[in-house]
mmCIF file of C-alpha atoms and ligand atoms in Angstrom:
data_model
loop_
_atom_site.group_PDB
_atom_site.id
_atom_site.type_symbol
_atom_site.label_atom_id
_atom_site.label_comp_id
_atom_site.label_asym_id
_atom_site.label_seq_id
_atom_site.Cartn_x
_atom_site.Cartn_y
_atom_site.Cartn_z
ATOM 1 C CA MET A 1 83.966 99.558 88.025
ATOM 2 C CA ILE A 2 85.941 98.658 91.136
ATOM 3 C CA ALA A 3 85.170 95.410 92.970
ATOM 4 C CA ILE A 4 85.550 95.705 96.723
ATOM 5 C CA GLY A 5 85.371 93.085 99.448
ATOM 6 C CA SER A 6 86.508 92.261 102.954
ATOM 7 C CA ASP A 7 86.005 89.903 105.858
ATOM 8 C CA HIS A 8 84.872 91.116 109.306
ATOM 9 C CA GLY A 9 88.429 92.250 110.110
ATOM 10 C CA GLY A 10 88.354 94.610 107.146
ATOM 11 C CA TYR A 11 84.706 95.620 107.269
ATOM 12 C CA GLU A 12 85.135 99.093 108.815
ATOM 13 C CA LEU A 13 88.005 100.025 106.510
ATOM 14 C CA LYS A 14 86.007 98.740 103.524
ATOM 15 C CA GLU A 15 83.164 101.071 104.450
ATOM 16 C CA ALA A 16 85.632 103.973 104.705
ATOM 17 C CA VAL A 17 87.157 103.093 101.316
ATOM 18 C CA LYS A 18 83.661 103.034 99.778
ATOM 19 C CA LYS A 19 83.020 106.582 101.063
ATOM 20 C CA HIS A 20 86.376 107.633 99.672
ATOM 21 C CA LEU A 21 85.541 106.177 96.242
ATOM 22 C CA GLU A 22 82.152 107.914 96.317
ATOM 23 C CA ASN A 23 83.868 111.239 97.109
ATOM 24 C CA ARG A 24 86.091 110.665 94.082
ATOM 25 C CA GLY A 25 83.091 109.855 91.888
ATOM 26 C CA LEU A 26 84.296 106.303 91.274
ATOM 27 C CA GLU A 27 81.854 103.424 90.873
ATOM 28 C CA TYR A 28 82.258 100.251 92.885
ATOM 29 C CA LYS A 29 80.487 96.970 93.498
ATOM 30 C CA ASP A 30 80.556 95.691 97.083
ATOM 31 C CA PHE A 31 80.911 91.905 97.285
ATOM 32 C CA GLY A 32 80.609 91.860 101.099
ATOM 33 C CA THR A 33 80.927 91.162 103.919
ATOM 34 C CA TYR A 34 78.071 93.386 105.017
ATOM 35 C CA SER A 35 78.528 93.394 108.807
ATOM 36 C CA LYS A 36 81.157 92.966 111.504
ATOM 37 C CA ALA A 37 79.995 89.382 112.196
ATOM 38 C CA SER A 38 82.790 86.829 111.980
ATOM 39 C CA CYS A 39 83.104 85.313 108.507
ATOM 40 C CA ASP A 40 85.578 83.565 106.197
ATOM 41 C CA TYR A 41 87.898 85.750 104.110
ATOM 42 C CA PRO A 42 88.236 83.247 101.194
ATOM 43 C CA VAL A 43 84.573 83.798 100.294
ATOM 44 C CA TYR A 44 85.126 87.497 99.638
ATOM 45 C CA GLY A 45 88.621 87.174 98.222
ATOM 46 C CA ARG A 46 87.384 84.709 95.635
ATOM 47 C CA ALA A 47 84.258 86.732 94.744
ATOM 48 C CA VAL A 48 86.239 89.899 94.043
ATOM 49 C CA ALA A 49 88.973 88.005 92.194
ATOM 50 C CA GLU A 50 86.446 86.278 89.940
ATOM 51 C CA ALA A 51 84.725 89.587 89.184
ATOM 52 C CA VAL A 52 88.060 91.067 88.078
ATOM 53 C CA ALA A 53 89.230 87.949 86.218
ATOM 54 C CA SER A 54 85.953 87.748 84.265
ATOM 55 C CA GLY A 55 86.130 91.420 83.258
ATOM 56 C CA GLU A 56 82.969 92.323 85.184
ATOM 57 C CA CYS A 57 85.141 94.755 87.164
ATOM 58 C CA ASP A 58 88.355 96.513 86.091
ATOM 59 C CA ARG A 59 90.164 96.508 89.435
ATOM 60 C CA GLY A 60 89.637 95.121 92.908
ATOM 61 C CA ILE A 61 90.277 96.168 96.488
ATOM 62 C CA LEU A 62 90.387 93.496 99.208
ATOM 63 C CA ILE A 63 90.760 93.980 102.935
ATOM 64 C CA CYS A 64 91.107 91.574 105.844
ATOM 65 C CA GLY A 65 92.844 91.902 109.189
ATOM 66 C CA THR A 66 96.322 91.508 107.787
ATOM 67 C CA GLY A 67 95.525 91.516 104.063
ATOM 68 C CA ILE A 68 97.401 88.223 103.847
ATOM 69 C CA GLY A 69 94.684 85.577 103.761
ATOM 70 C CA ILE A 70 92.522 87.487 101.343
ATOM 71 C CA SER A 71 95.425 88.223 98.958
ATOM 72 C CA ILE A 72 96.577 84.580 99.014
ATOM 73 C CA THR A 73 93.017 83.587 98.070
ATOM 74 C CA ALA A 74 92.721 86.133 95.259
ATOM 75 C CA ASN A 75 96.042 85.060 93.759
ATOM 76 C CA LYS A 76 94.719 81.512 93.284
ATOM 77 C CA VAL A 77 92.354 82.803 90.583
ATOM 78 C CA LYS A 78 93.840 82.714 87.075
ATOM 79 C CA GLY A 79 94.681 86.142 85.733
ATOM 80 C CA ILE A 80 94.737 87.794 89.137
ATOM 81 C CA ARG A 81 97.729 89.724 90.374
ATOM 82 C CA ALA A 82 96.798 90.816 93.882
ATOM 83 C CA ALA A 83 99.345 92.986 95.677
ATOM 84 C CA LEU A 84 99.351 93.339 99.446
ATOM 85 C CA CYS A 85 100.504 96.899 100.098
ATOM 86 C CA SER A 86 101.252 98.763 103.313
ATOM 87 C CA ASP A 87 102.983 101.747 101.711
ATOM 88 C CA CYS A 88 102.574 104.034 98.709
ATOM 89 C CA PHE A 89 105.895 103.073 97.119
ATOM 90 C CA SER A 90 104.750 99.458 96.800
ATOM 91 C CA ALA A 91 101.318 100.502 95.510
ATOM 92 C CA GLN A 92 102.961 102.594 92.776
ATOM 93 C CA ALA A 93 105.578 99.977 91.897
ATOM 94 C CA THR A 94 103.108 97.115 91.696
ATOM 95 C CA ARG A 95 101.002 99.045 89.190
ATOM 96 C CA GLU A 96 104.027 100.114 87.124
ATOM 97 C CA HIS A 97 105.871 96.793 87.206
ATOM 98 C CA ASN A 98 103.317 94.038 87.907
ATOM 99 C CA ASP A 99 100.165 95.606 86.444
ATOM 100 C CA ALA A 100 98.503 94.425 89.668
ATOM 101 C CA ASN A 101 94.753 94.239 89.239
ATOM 102 C CA ILE A 102 93.812 93.865 92.906
ATOM 103 C CA LEU A 103 95.037 95.881 95.887
ATOM 104 C CA ALA A 104 94.984 94.064 99.220
ATOM 105 C CA MET A 105 95.359 95.840 102.549
ATOM 106 C CA GLY A 106 95.426 94.885 106.210
ATOM 107 C CA ALA A 107 92.957 96.842 108.319
ATOM 108 C CA ARG A 108 94.810 95.877 111.515
ATOM 109 C CA VAL A 109 98.064 97.072 109.980
ATOM 110 C CA LEU A 110 97.178 100.441 108.454
ATOM 111 C CA GLY A 111 95.654 103.674 109.682
ATOM 112 C CA GLU A 112 92.781 105.008 107.622
ATOM 113 C CA GLY A 113 94.702 108.013 106.281
ATOM 114 C CA LEU A 114 97.527 105.906 104.894
ATOM 115 C CA ALA A 115 95.066 103.350 103.507
ATOM 116 C CA MET A 116 93.328 106.045 101.431
ATOM 117 C CA LYS A 117 96.675 107.289 100.068
ATOM 118 C CA ILE A 118 97.528 103.714 99.093
ATOM 119 C CA VAL A 119 94.138 103.342 97.373
ATOM 120 C CA ASP A 120 94.658 106.586 95.441
ATOM 121 C CA THR A 121 98.195 105.626 94.430
ATOM 122 C CA PHE A 122 97.028 102.194 93.247
ATOM 123 C CA LEU A 123 94.090 103.563 91.260
ATOM 124 C CA ASP A 124 95.954 106.520 89.736
ATOM 125 C CA THR A 125 99.185 104.813 88.653
ATOM 126 C CA PRO A 126 99.217 103.335 85.127
ATOM 127 C CA PHE A 127 101.128 100.199 84.114
ATOM 128 C CA SER A 128 104.442 101.172 82.526
ATOM 129 C CA GLY A 129 103.878 98.844 79.553
ATOM 130 C CA ASP A 130 107.631 98.192 79.375
ATOM 131 C CA GLU A 131 108.585 95.074 77.430
ATOM 132 C CA ARG A 132 110.525 93.551 80.331
ATOM 133 C CA HIS A 133 107.551 93.914 82.660
ATOM 134 C CA LEU A 134 105.149 92.462 80.076
ATOM 135 C CA ARG A 135 107.521 89.508 79.641
ATOM 136 C CA ARG A 136 107.729 88.862 83.372
ATOM 137 C CA ILE A 137 103.967 89.151 83.851
ATOM 138 C CA SER A 138 103.353 86.659 81.055
ATOM 139 C CA MET A 139 105.826 84.277 82.769
ATOM 140 C CA ILE A 140 103.647 84.304 85.917
ATOM 141 C CA GLU A 141 100.823 82.558 84.059
ATOM 142 C CA GLU A 142 103.023 79.907 82.403
HETATM 143 C C1 RB5 B 1 90.452 87.256 110.964
HETATM 144 O O1 RB5 B 1 90.570 87.169 112.340
HETATM 145 C C2 RB5 B 1 91.826 87.288 110.322
HETATM 146 O O2 RB5 B 1 92.435 86.036 110.432
HETATM 147 C C3 RB5 B 1 91.720 87.706 108.881
HETATM 148 O O3 RB5 B 1 91.091 88.951 108.802
HETATM 149 C C4 RB5 B 1 93.027 87.855 108.123
HETATM 150 O O4 RB5 B 1 93.935 88.627 108.832
HETATM 151 C C5 RB5 B 1 93.602 86.616 107.593
HETATM 152 O O5 RB5 B 1 94.627 86.606 106.896
#
Protein backbone atom coordinates (compact mmCIF):
# COMPACT_ATOMS: atom_id res chain seq x y z
CA MET A 1 0.00 0.00 0.00
CA ILE A 2 1.38 3.38 -1.04
CA ALA A 3 0.50 6.47 0.99
CA ILE A 4 0.11 9.58 -1.13
CA GLY A 5 -0.41 13.20 -0.16
CA SER A 6 0.07 16.76 -1.32
CA ASP A 7 -0.83 20.36 -0.61
CA HIS A 8 -2.70 22.54 -3.14
CA GLY A 9 0.54 23.13 -5.07
CA GLY A 10 0.88 19.40 -5.66
CA TYR A 11 -2.78 18.51 -6.01
CA GLU A 12 -2.92 18.14 -9.81
CA LEU A 13 0.27 16.09 -9.96
CA LYS A 14 -1.00 13.92 -7.10
CA GLU A 15 -4.13 13.15 -9.09
CA ALA A 16 -1.97 12.24 -12.11
CA VAL A 17 0.25 10.00 -9.97
CA LYS A 18 -2.86 8.24 -8.61
CA LYS A 19 -4.00 7.47 -12.18
CA HIS A 20 -0.52 6.21 -12.96
CA LEU A 21 -0.55 3.90 -9.92
CA GLU A 22 -4.01 2.63 -10.90
CA ASN A 23 -2.72 1.87 -14.43
CA ARG A 24 0.09 -0.13 -12.83
CA GLY A 25 -2.36 -2.00 -10.59
CA LEU A 26 -0.80 -0.57 -7.43
CA GLU A 27 -2.90 0.20 -4.36
CA TYR A 28 -2.68 3.57 -2.67
CA LYS A 29 -4.29 5.50 0.15
CA ASP A 30 -4.84 9.22 -0.49
CA PHE A 31 -4.26 11.34 2.62
CA GLY A 32 -5.30 14.58 0.86
CA THR A 33 -5.50 17.38 0.05
CA TYR A 34 -8.67 16.81 -1.93
CA SER A 35 -8.97 20.11 -3.84
CA LYS A 36 -6.90 22.98 -5.19
CA ALA A 37 -7.91 25.22 -2.25
CA SER A 38 -4.96 26.69 -0.40
CA CYS A 39 -3.85 24.53 2.53
CA ASP A 40 -0.86 23.78 4.75
CA TYR A 41 1.67 21.21 3.51
CA PRO A 42 2.75 20.02 7.01
CA VAL A 43 -0.69 18.48 7.56
CA TYR A 44 -0.29 16.14 4.60
CA GLY A 45 3.43 15.56 5.00
CA ARG A 46 2.91 14.43 8.57
CA ALA A 47 -0.12 12.23 7.76
CA VAL A 48 1.73 10.30 5.05
CA ALA A 49 4.90 10.05 7.14
CA GLU A 50 3.00 8.65 10.12
CA ALA A 51 1.23 6.11 7.91
CA VAL A 52 4.60 4.87 6.63
CA ALA A 53 6.34 5.01 10.03
CA SER A 54 3.53 3.00 11.67
CA GLY A 55 3.64 0.32 8.96
CA GLU A 56 0.10 1.08 7.76
CA CYS A 57 1.66 1.84 4.36
CA ASP A 58 4.89 0.47 2.85
CA ARG A 59 6.00 3.58 0.95
CA GLY A 60 4.90 7.17 0.56
CA ILE A 61 4.75 9.78 -2.17
CA LEU A 62 4.51 13.46 -1.20
CA ILE A 63 4.11 16.45 -3.48
CA CYS A 64 4.05 20.19 -2.86
CA GLY A 65 5.06 23.12 -5.03
CA THR A 66 8.77 22.59 -4.58
CA GLY A 67 8.72 19.30 -2.66
CA ILE A 68 10.83 21.02 -0.02
CA GLY A 69 8.38 21.91 2.74
CA ILE A 70 6.61 18.60 2.60
CA SER A 71 9.86 16.58 2.65
CA ILE A 72 11.24 18.62 5.58
CA THR A 73 8.02 17.83 7.46
CA ALA A 74 8.10 14.11 6.67
CA ASN A 75 11.72 13.82 7.79
CA LYS A 76 10.77 15.02 11.28
CA VAL A 77 8.90 11.74 11.85
CA LYS A 78 11.05 9.00 13.38
CA GLY A 79 11.89 6.24 10.94
CA ILE A 80 11.16 8.32 7.87
CA ARG A 81 13.70 8.81 5.13
CA ALA A 82 12.02 11.13 2.65
CA ALA A 83 14.00 11.92 -0.50
CA LEU A 84 13.24 14.96 -2.62
CA CYS A 85 13.98 13.88 -6.18
CA SER A 86 13.95 15.78 -9.46
CA ASP A 87 15.74 13.15 -11.53
CA CYS A 88 15.77 9.38 -11.99
CA PHE A 89 19.40 8.96 -10.93
CA SER A 90 18.60 10.35 -7.48
CA ALA A 91 15.42 8.26 -7.21
CA GLN A 92 17.42 5.09 -7.95
CA ALA A 93 20.34 6.01 -5.69
CA THR A 94 18.17 6.95 -2.74
CA ARG A 95 16.46 3.55 -2.85
CA GLU A 96 19.75 1.66 -3.26
CA HIS A 97 21.78 3.65 -0.74
CA ASN A 98 19.34 5.29 1.71
CA ASP A 99 16.43 2.83 1.57
CA ALA A 100 14.26 5.95 1.30
CA ASN A 101 10.69 5.17 2.27
CA ILE A 102 9.07 8.36 0.97
CA LEU A 103 9.54 10.06 -2.40
CA ALA A 104 8.96 13.81 -2.43
CA MET A 105 8.55 15.81 -5.63
CA GLY A 106 7.96 19.42 -6.58
CA ALA A 107 4.99 19.90 -8.89
CA ARG A 108 6.24 23.37 -9.90
CA VAL A 109 9.64 21.90 -10.71
CA LEU A 110 8.83 18.78 -12.73
CA GLY A 111 6.87 18.00 -15.86
CA GLU A 112 4.37 15.18 -15.56
CA GLY A 113 6.29 12.78 -17.81
CA LEU A 114 9.48 13.04 -15.78
CA ALA A 115 7.53 12.81 -12.51
CA MET A 116 6.05 9.45 -13.55
CA LYS A 117 9.50 8.11 -14.50
CA ILE A 118 10.78 9.19 -11.09
CA VAL A 119 7.83 7.45 -9.40
CA ASP A 120 8.49 4.24 -11.34
CA THR A 121 12.22 4.34 -10.60
CA PHE A 122 11.55 4.90 -6.88
CA LEU A 123 8.97 2.11 -6.63
CA ASP A 124 10.88 -0.42 -8.74
CA THR A 125 14.38 -0.05 -7.27
CA PRO A 126 15.21 -2.31 -4.30
CA PHE A 127 17.50 -1.34 -1.42
CA SER A 128 20.99 -2.74 -2.02
CA GLY A 129 21.19 -4.18 1.51
CA ASP A 130 24.94 -3.50 1.55
CA GLU A 131 26.48 -3.46 5.02
CA ARG A 132 27.92 0.04 4.62
CA HIS A 133 24.52 1.44 3.67
CA LEU A 134 22.79 -0.36 6.55
CA ARG A 135 25.40 1.08 8.92
CA ARG A 136 24.92 4.62 7.65
CA ILE A 137 21.13 4.37 7.77
CA SER A 138 21.25 3.16 11.36
CA MET A 139 23.51 6.15 12.19
CA ILE A 140 20.75 8.53 11.00
CA GLU A 141 18.48 7.44 13.85
CA GLU A 142 21.15 7.66 16.58
C1 LIG B 1 2.71 26.65 -1.51
O1 LIG B 1 2.56 27.88 -2.11
C2 LIG B 1 4.17 26.27 -1.44
O2 LIG B 1 4.84 27.07 -0.52
C3 LIG B 1 4.32 24.81 -1.09
O3 LIG B 1 3.64 24.04 -2.03
C4 LIG B 1 5.74 24.27 -1.06
O4 LIG B 1 6.43 24.61 -2.22
C5 LIG B 1 6.50 24.52 0.17
O5 LIG B 1 7.64 24.06 0.35
